[in-house]
PDB file of C-alpha atoms in Angstrom:
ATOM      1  CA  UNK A   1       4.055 -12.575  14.987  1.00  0.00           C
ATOM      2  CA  UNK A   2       1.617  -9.461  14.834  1.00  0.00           C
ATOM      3  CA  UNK A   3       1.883  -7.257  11.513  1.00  0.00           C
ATOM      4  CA  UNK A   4       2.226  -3.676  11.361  1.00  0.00           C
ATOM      5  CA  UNK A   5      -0.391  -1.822  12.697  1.00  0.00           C
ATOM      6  CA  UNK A   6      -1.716   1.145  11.847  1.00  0.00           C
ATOM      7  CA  UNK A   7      -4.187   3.515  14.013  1.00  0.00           C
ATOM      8  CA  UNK A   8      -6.722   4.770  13.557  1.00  0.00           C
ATOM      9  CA  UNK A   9      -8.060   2.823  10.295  1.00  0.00           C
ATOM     10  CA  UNK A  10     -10.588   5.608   9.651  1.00  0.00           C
ATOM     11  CA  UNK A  11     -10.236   9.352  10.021  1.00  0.00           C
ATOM     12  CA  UNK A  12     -12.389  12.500   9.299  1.00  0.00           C
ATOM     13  CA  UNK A  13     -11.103  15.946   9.466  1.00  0.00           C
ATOM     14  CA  UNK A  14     -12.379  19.247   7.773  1.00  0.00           C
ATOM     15  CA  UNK A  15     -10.068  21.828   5.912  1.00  0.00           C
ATOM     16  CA  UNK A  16      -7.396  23.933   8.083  1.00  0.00           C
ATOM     17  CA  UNK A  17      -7.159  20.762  10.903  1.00  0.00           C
ATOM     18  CA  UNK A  18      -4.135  19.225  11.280  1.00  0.00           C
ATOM     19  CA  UNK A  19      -4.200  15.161  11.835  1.00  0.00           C
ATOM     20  CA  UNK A  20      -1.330  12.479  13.412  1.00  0.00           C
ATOM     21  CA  UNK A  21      -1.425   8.854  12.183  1.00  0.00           C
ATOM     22  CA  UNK A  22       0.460   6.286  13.972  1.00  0.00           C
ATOM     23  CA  UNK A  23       2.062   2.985  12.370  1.00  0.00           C
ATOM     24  CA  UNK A  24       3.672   0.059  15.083  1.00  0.00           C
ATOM     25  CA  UNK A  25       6.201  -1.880  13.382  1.00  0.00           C
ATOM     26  CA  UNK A  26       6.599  -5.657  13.138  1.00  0.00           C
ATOM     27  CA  UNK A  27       8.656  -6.539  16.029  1.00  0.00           C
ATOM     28  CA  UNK A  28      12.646  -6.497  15.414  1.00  0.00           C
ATOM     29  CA  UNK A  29      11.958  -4.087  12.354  1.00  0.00           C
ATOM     30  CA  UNK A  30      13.948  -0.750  12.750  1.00  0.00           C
ATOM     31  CA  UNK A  31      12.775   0.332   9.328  1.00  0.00           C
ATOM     32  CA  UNK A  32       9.479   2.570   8.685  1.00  0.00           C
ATOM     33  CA  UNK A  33       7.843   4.104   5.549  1.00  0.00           C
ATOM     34  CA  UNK A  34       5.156   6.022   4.916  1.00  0.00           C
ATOM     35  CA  UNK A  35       3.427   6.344   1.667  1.00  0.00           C
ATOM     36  CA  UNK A  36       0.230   8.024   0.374  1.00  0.00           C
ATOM     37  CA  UNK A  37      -2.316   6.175  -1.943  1.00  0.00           C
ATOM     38  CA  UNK A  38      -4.671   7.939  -4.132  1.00  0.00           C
ATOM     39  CA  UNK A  39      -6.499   6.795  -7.154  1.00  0.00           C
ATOM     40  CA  UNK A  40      -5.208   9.409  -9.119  1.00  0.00           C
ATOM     41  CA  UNK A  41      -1.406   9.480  -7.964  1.00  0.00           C
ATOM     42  CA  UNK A  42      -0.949   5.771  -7.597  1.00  0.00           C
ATOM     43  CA  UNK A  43       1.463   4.884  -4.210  1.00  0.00           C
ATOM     44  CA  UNK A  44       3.692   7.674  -3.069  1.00  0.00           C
ATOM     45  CA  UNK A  45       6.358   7.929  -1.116  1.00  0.00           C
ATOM     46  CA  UNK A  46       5.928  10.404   2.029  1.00  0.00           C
ATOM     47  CA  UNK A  47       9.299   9.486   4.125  1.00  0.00           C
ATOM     48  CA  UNK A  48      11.480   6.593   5.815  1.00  0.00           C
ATOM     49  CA  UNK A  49      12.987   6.257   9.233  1.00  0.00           C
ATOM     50  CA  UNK A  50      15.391   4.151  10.499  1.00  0.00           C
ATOM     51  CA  UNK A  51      16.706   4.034  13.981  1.00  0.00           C
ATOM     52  CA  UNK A  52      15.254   7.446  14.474  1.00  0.00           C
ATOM     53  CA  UNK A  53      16.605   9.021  11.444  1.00  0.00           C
ATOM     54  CA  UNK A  54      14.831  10.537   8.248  1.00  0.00           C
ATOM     55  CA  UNK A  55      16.927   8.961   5.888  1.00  0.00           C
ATOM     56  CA  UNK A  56      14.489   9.986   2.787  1.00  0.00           C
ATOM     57  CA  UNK A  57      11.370  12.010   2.033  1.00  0.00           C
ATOM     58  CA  UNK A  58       9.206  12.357  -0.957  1.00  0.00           C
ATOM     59  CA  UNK A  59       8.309  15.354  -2.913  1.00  0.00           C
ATOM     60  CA  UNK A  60       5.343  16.647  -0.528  1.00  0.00           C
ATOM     61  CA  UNK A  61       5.174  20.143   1.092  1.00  0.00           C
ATOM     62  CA  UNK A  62       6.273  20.610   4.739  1.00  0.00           C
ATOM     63  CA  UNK A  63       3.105  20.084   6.110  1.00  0.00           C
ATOM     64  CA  UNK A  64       3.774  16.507   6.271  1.00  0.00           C
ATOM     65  CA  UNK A  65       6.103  15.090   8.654  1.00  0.00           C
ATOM     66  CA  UNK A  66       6.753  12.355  10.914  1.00  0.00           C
ATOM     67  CA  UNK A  67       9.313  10.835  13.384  1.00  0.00           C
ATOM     68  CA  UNK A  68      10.098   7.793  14.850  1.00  0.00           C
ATOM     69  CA  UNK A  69      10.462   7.098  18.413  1.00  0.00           C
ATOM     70  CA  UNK A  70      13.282   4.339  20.217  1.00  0.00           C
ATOM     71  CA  UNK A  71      10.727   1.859  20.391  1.00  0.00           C
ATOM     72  CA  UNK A  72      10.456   1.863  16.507  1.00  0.00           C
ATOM     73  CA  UNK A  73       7.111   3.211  16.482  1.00  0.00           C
ATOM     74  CA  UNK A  74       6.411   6.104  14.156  1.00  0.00           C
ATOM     75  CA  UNK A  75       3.971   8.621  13.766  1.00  0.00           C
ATOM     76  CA  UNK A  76       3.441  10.864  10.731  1.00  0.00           C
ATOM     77  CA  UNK A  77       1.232  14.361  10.959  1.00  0.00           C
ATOM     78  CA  UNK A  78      -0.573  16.814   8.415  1.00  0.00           C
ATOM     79  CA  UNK A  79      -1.099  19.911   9.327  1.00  0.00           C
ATOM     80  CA  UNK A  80      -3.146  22.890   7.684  1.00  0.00           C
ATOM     81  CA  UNK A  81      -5.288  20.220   6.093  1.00  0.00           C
ATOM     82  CA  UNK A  82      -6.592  20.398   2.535  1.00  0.00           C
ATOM     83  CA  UNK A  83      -9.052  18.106   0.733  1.00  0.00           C
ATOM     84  CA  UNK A  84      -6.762  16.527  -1.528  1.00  0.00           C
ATOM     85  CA  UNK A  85      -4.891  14.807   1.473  1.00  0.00           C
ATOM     86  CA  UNK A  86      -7.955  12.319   1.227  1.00  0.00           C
ATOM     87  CA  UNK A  87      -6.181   9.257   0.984  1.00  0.00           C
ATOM     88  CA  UNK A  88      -5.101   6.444   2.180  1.00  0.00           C
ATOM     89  CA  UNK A  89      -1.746   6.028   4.449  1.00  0.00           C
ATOM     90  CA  UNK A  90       0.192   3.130   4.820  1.00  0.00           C
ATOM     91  CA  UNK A  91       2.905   2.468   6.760  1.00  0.00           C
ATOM     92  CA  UNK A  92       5.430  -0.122   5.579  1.00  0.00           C
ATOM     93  CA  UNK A  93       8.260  -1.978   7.204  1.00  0.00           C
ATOM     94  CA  UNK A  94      11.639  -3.717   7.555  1.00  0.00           C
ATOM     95  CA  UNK A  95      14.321  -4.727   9.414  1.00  0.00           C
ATOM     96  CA  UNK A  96      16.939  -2.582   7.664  1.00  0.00           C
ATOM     97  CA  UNK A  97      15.298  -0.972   5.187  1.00  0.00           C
ATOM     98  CA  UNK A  98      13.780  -0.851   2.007  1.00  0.00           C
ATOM     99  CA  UNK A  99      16.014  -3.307   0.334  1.00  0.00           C
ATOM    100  CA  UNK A 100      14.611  -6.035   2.390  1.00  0.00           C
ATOM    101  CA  UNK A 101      11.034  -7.039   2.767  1.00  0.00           C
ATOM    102  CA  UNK A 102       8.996  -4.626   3.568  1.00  0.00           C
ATOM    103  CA  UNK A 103       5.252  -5.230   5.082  1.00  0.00           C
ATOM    104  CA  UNK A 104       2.331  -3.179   4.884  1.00  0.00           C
ATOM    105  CA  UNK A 105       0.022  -2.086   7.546  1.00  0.00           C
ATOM    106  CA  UNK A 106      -3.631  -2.144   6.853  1.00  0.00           C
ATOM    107  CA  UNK A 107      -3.438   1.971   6.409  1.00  0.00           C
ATOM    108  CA  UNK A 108      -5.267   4.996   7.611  1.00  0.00           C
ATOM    109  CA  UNK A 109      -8.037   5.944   5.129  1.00  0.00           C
ATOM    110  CA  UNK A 110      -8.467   9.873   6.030  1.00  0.00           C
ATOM    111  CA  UNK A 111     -10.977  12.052   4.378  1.00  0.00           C
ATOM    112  CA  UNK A 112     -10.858  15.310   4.365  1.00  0.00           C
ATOM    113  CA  UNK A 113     -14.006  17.306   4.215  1.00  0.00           C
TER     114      UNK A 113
ATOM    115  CA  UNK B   1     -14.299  -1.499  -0.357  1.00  0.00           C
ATOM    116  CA  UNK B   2     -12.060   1.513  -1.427  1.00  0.00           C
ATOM    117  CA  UNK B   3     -11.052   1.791  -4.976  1.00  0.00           C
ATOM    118  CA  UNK B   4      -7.095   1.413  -5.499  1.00  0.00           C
ATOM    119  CA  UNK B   5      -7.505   2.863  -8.458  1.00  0.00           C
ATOM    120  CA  UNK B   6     -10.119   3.996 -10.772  1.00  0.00           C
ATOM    121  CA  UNK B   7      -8.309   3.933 -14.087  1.00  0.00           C
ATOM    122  CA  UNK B   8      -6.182   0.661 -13.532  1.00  0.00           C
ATOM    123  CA  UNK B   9      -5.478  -1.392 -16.615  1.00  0.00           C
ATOM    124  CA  UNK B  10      -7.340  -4.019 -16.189  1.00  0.00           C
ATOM    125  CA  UNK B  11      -6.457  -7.811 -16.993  1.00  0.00           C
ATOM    126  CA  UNK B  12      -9.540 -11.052 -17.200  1.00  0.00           C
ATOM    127  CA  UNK B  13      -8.241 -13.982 -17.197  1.00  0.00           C
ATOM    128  CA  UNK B  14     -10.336 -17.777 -16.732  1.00  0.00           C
ATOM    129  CA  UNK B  15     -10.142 -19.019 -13.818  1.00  0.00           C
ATOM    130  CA  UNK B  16      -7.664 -22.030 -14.081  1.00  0.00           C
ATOM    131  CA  UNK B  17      -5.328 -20.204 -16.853  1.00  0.00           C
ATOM    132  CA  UNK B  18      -2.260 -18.551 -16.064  1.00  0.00           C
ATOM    133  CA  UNK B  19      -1.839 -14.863 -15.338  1.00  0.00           C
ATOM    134  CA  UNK B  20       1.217 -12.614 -16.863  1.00  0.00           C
ATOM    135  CA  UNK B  21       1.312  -9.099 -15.784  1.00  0.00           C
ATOM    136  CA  UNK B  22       4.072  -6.777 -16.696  1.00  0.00           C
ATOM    137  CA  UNK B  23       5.501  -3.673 -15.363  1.00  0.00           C
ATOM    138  CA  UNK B  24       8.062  -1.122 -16.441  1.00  0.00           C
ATOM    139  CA  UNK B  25      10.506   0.225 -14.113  1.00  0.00           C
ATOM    140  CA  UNK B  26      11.938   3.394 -14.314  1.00  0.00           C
ATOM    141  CA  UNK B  27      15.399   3.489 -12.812  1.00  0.00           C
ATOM    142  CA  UNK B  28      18.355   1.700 -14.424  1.00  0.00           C
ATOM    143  CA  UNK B  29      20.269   2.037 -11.010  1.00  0.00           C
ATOM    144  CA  UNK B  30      17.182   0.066  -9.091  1.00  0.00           C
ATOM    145  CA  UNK B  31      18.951  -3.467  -7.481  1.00  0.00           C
ATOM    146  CA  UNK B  32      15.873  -5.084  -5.993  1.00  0.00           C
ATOM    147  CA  UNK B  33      12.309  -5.586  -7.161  1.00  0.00           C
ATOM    148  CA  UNK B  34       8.919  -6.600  -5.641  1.00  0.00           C
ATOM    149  CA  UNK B  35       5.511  -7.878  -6.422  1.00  0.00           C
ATOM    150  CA  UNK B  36       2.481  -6.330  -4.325  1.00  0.00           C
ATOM    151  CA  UNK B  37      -0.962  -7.720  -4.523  1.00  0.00           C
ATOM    152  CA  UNK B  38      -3.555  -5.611  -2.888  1.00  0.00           C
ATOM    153  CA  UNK B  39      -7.080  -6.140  -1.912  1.00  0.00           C
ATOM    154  CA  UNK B  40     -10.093  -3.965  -1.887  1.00  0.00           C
ATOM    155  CA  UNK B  41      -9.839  -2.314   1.649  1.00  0.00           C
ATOM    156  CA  UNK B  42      -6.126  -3.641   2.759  1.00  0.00           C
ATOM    157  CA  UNK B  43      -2.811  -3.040   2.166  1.00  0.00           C
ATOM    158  CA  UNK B  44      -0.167  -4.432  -0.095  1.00  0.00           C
ATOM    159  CA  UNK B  45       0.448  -7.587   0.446  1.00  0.00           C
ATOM    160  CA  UNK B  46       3.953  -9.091  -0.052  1.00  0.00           C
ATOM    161  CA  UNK B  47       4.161 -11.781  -2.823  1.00  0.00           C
ATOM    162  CA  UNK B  48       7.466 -12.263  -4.123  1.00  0.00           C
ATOM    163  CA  UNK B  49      10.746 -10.108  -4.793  1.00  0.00           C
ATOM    164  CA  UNK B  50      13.921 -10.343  -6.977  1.00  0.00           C
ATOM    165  CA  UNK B  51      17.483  -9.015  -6.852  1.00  0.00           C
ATOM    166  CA  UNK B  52      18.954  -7.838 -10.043  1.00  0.00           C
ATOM    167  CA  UNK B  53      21.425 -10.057  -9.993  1.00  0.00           C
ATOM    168  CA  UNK B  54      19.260 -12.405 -10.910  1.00  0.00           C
ATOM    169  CA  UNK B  55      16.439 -13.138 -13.854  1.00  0.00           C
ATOM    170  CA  UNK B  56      13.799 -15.646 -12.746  1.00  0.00           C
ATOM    171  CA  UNK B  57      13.077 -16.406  -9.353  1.00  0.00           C
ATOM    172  CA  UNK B  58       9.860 -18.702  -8.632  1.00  0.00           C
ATOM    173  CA  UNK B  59       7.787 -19.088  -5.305  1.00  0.00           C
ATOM    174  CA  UNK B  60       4.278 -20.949  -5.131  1.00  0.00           C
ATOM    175  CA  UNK B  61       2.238 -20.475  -7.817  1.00  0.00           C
ATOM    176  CA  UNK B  62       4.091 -17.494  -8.991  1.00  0.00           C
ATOM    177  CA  UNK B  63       7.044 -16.480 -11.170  1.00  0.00           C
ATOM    178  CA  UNK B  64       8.937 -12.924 -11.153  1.00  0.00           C
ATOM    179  CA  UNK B  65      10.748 -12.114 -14.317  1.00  0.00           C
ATOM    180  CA  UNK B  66      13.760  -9.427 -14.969  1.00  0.00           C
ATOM    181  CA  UNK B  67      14.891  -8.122 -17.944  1.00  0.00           C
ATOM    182  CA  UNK B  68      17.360  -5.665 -17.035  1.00  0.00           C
ATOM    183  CA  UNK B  69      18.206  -4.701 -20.895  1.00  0.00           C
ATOM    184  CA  UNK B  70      14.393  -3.000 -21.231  1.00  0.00           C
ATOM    185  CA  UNK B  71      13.545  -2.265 -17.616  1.00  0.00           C
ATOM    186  CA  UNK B  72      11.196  -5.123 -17.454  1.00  0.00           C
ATOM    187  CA  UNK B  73       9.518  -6.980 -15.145  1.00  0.00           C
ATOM    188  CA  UNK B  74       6.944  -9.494 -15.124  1.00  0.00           C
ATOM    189  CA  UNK B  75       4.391 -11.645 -12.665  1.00  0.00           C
ATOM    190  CA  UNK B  76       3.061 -15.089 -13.694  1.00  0.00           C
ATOM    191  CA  UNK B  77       0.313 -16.694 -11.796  1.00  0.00           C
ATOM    192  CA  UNK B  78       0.220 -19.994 -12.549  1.00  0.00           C
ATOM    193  CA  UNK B  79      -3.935 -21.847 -12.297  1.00  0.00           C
ATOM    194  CA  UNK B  80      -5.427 -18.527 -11.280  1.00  0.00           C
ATOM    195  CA  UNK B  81      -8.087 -18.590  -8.973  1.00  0.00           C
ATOM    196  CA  UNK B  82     -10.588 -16.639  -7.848  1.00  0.00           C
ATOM    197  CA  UNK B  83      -9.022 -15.700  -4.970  1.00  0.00           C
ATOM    198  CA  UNK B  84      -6.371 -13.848  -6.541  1.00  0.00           C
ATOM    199  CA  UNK B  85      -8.302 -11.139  -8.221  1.00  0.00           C
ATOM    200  CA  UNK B  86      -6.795  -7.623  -6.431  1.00  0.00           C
ATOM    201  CA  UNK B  87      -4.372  -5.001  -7.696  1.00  0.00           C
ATOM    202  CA  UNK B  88      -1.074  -6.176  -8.407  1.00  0.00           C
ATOM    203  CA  UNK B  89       1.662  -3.460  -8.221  1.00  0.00           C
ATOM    204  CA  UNK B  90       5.384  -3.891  -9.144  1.00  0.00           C
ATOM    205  CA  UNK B  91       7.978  -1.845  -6.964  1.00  0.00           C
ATOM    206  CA  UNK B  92      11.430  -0.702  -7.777  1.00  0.00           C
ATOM    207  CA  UNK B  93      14.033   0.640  -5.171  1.00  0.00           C
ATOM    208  CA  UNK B  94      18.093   1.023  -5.368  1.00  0.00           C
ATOM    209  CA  UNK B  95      20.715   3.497  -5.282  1.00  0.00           C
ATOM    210  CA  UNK B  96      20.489   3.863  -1.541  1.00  0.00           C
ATOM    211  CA  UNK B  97      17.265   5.764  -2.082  1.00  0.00           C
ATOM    212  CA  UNK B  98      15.421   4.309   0.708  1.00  0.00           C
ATOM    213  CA  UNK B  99      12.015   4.399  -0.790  1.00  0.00           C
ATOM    214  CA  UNK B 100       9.577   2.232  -3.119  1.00  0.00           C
ATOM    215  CA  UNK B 101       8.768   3.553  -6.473  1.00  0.00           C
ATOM    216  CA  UNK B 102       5.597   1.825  -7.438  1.00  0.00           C
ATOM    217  CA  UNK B 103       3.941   1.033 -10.819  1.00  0.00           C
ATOM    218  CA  UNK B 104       0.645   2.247 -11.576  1.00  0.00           C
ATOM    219  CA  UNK B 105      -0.909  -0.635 -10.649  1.00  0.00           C
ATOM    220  CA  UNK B 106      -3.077  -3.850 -12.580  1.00  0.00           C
ATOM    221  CA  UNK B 107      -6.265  -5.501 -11.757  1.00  0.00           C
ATOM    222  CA  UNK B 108      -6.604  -8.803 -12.070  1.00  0.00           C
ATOM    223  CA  UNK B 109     -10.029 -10.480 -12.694  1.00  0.00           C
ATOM    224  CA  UNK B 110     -10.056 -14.239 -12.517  1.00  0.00           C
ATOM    225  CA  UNK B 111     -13.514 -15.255 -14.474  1.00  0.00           C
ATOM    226  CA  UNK B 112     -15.313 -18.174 -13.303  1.00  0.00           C
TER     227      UNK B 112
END
């Protein structure tokens, strides 16, 4: 069974850009999260979606969003980029939700010059 | 690889003894808890997970404490090896929040 996948694995933008990262679910999982991983701020949650539904999103400014589409897949974007948005993204996730197991894709590693 | 984190605690343990890492949780209303390990350059992997229903649960090699009464968790690695030196993260979620709060974060160097 293939694991979440996340493309691309490496990204370089400069300031003002705006960027889309794209996470494919394990198969049969309706659940996907996106978090943010920096050395200083530790793993942070950006947003989940479950059957095409936000049902939660983290303290980050609007330009950060995402969506889900019916085949599960989700994408998240940054717009109006600035350089601390280098990070890493990682997309995690579930059948249900985050009460279950939830997997991690191999994550986006963006930098932001 | 890519630094997790540059200002992890850090725990060294010989390779062969057993590892105990601990982690404070922050939520009293979290109901289910997991154990990340992550490598330089990956993501978190899954290792093992616990309900709060319930105080000890064991899988191979590894134990997951709760002590609901402090906010408590734990990780025991039993015969560490080299191979599990990473970042080991505890995660908290409950309360129908949907999301993962995560621990700072410990690294784990097995010594040979």
């Amino acid at each position: 069974k293939a694991g979440v996948t996340q493309t691309p694995r490496y990204l370089i933008k400069t300031r003002g850009q705006q960027v889309t990262l794209s996470c494919s679910p394990i198969s049969g999982h309706r659940s996907v999260s996106w978090y943010q991983q920096t050395p200083g701020q530790g793993l942070q949650f950006l947003f989940e979606y479950f059957s095409e539904t936000q049902r939660n999103k983290g303290n980050f400014p609007g330009r950060f969003s995402g969506r889900q589409f019916s085949n599960s897949r989700s994408e998240m974007n940054v717009s109006t980029l600035e350089l601390g948005d280098s990070a890493l993204y990682l997309c995690a996730s579930s059948f249900t939700g985050p009460a279950n197991e939830q997997f991690f894709g191999p994550g986006t590693r963006l930098t932001v010059l | 690889g890519e630094s997790v984190g540059l200002h992890l605690p850090t725990l060294s343990v010989q390779e062969g003894d057993n590892s105990i890492i601990n982690c404070a949780y922050s939520n009293s209303a979290s109901d289910y808890f997991i154990w990340y390990k992550q490598e330089s350059g990956k993501g978190p992997q899954f290792i093992i997970d616990i309900r709060s229903n319930m105080d000890k649960r064991q899988g191979q090699r590894v134990t997951v404490l709760l002590n609901k009464t402090v906010k408590h968790l734990s990780l025991q690695i039993a015969a560490t090896q080299p191979g599990d030196s990473a970042v080991y993260f505890c995660a908290e979620t409950g309360g129908g929040t949907y999301k993962y709060i995560f621990g700072t974060g410990t690294r784990l160097k097995v010594l040979a």
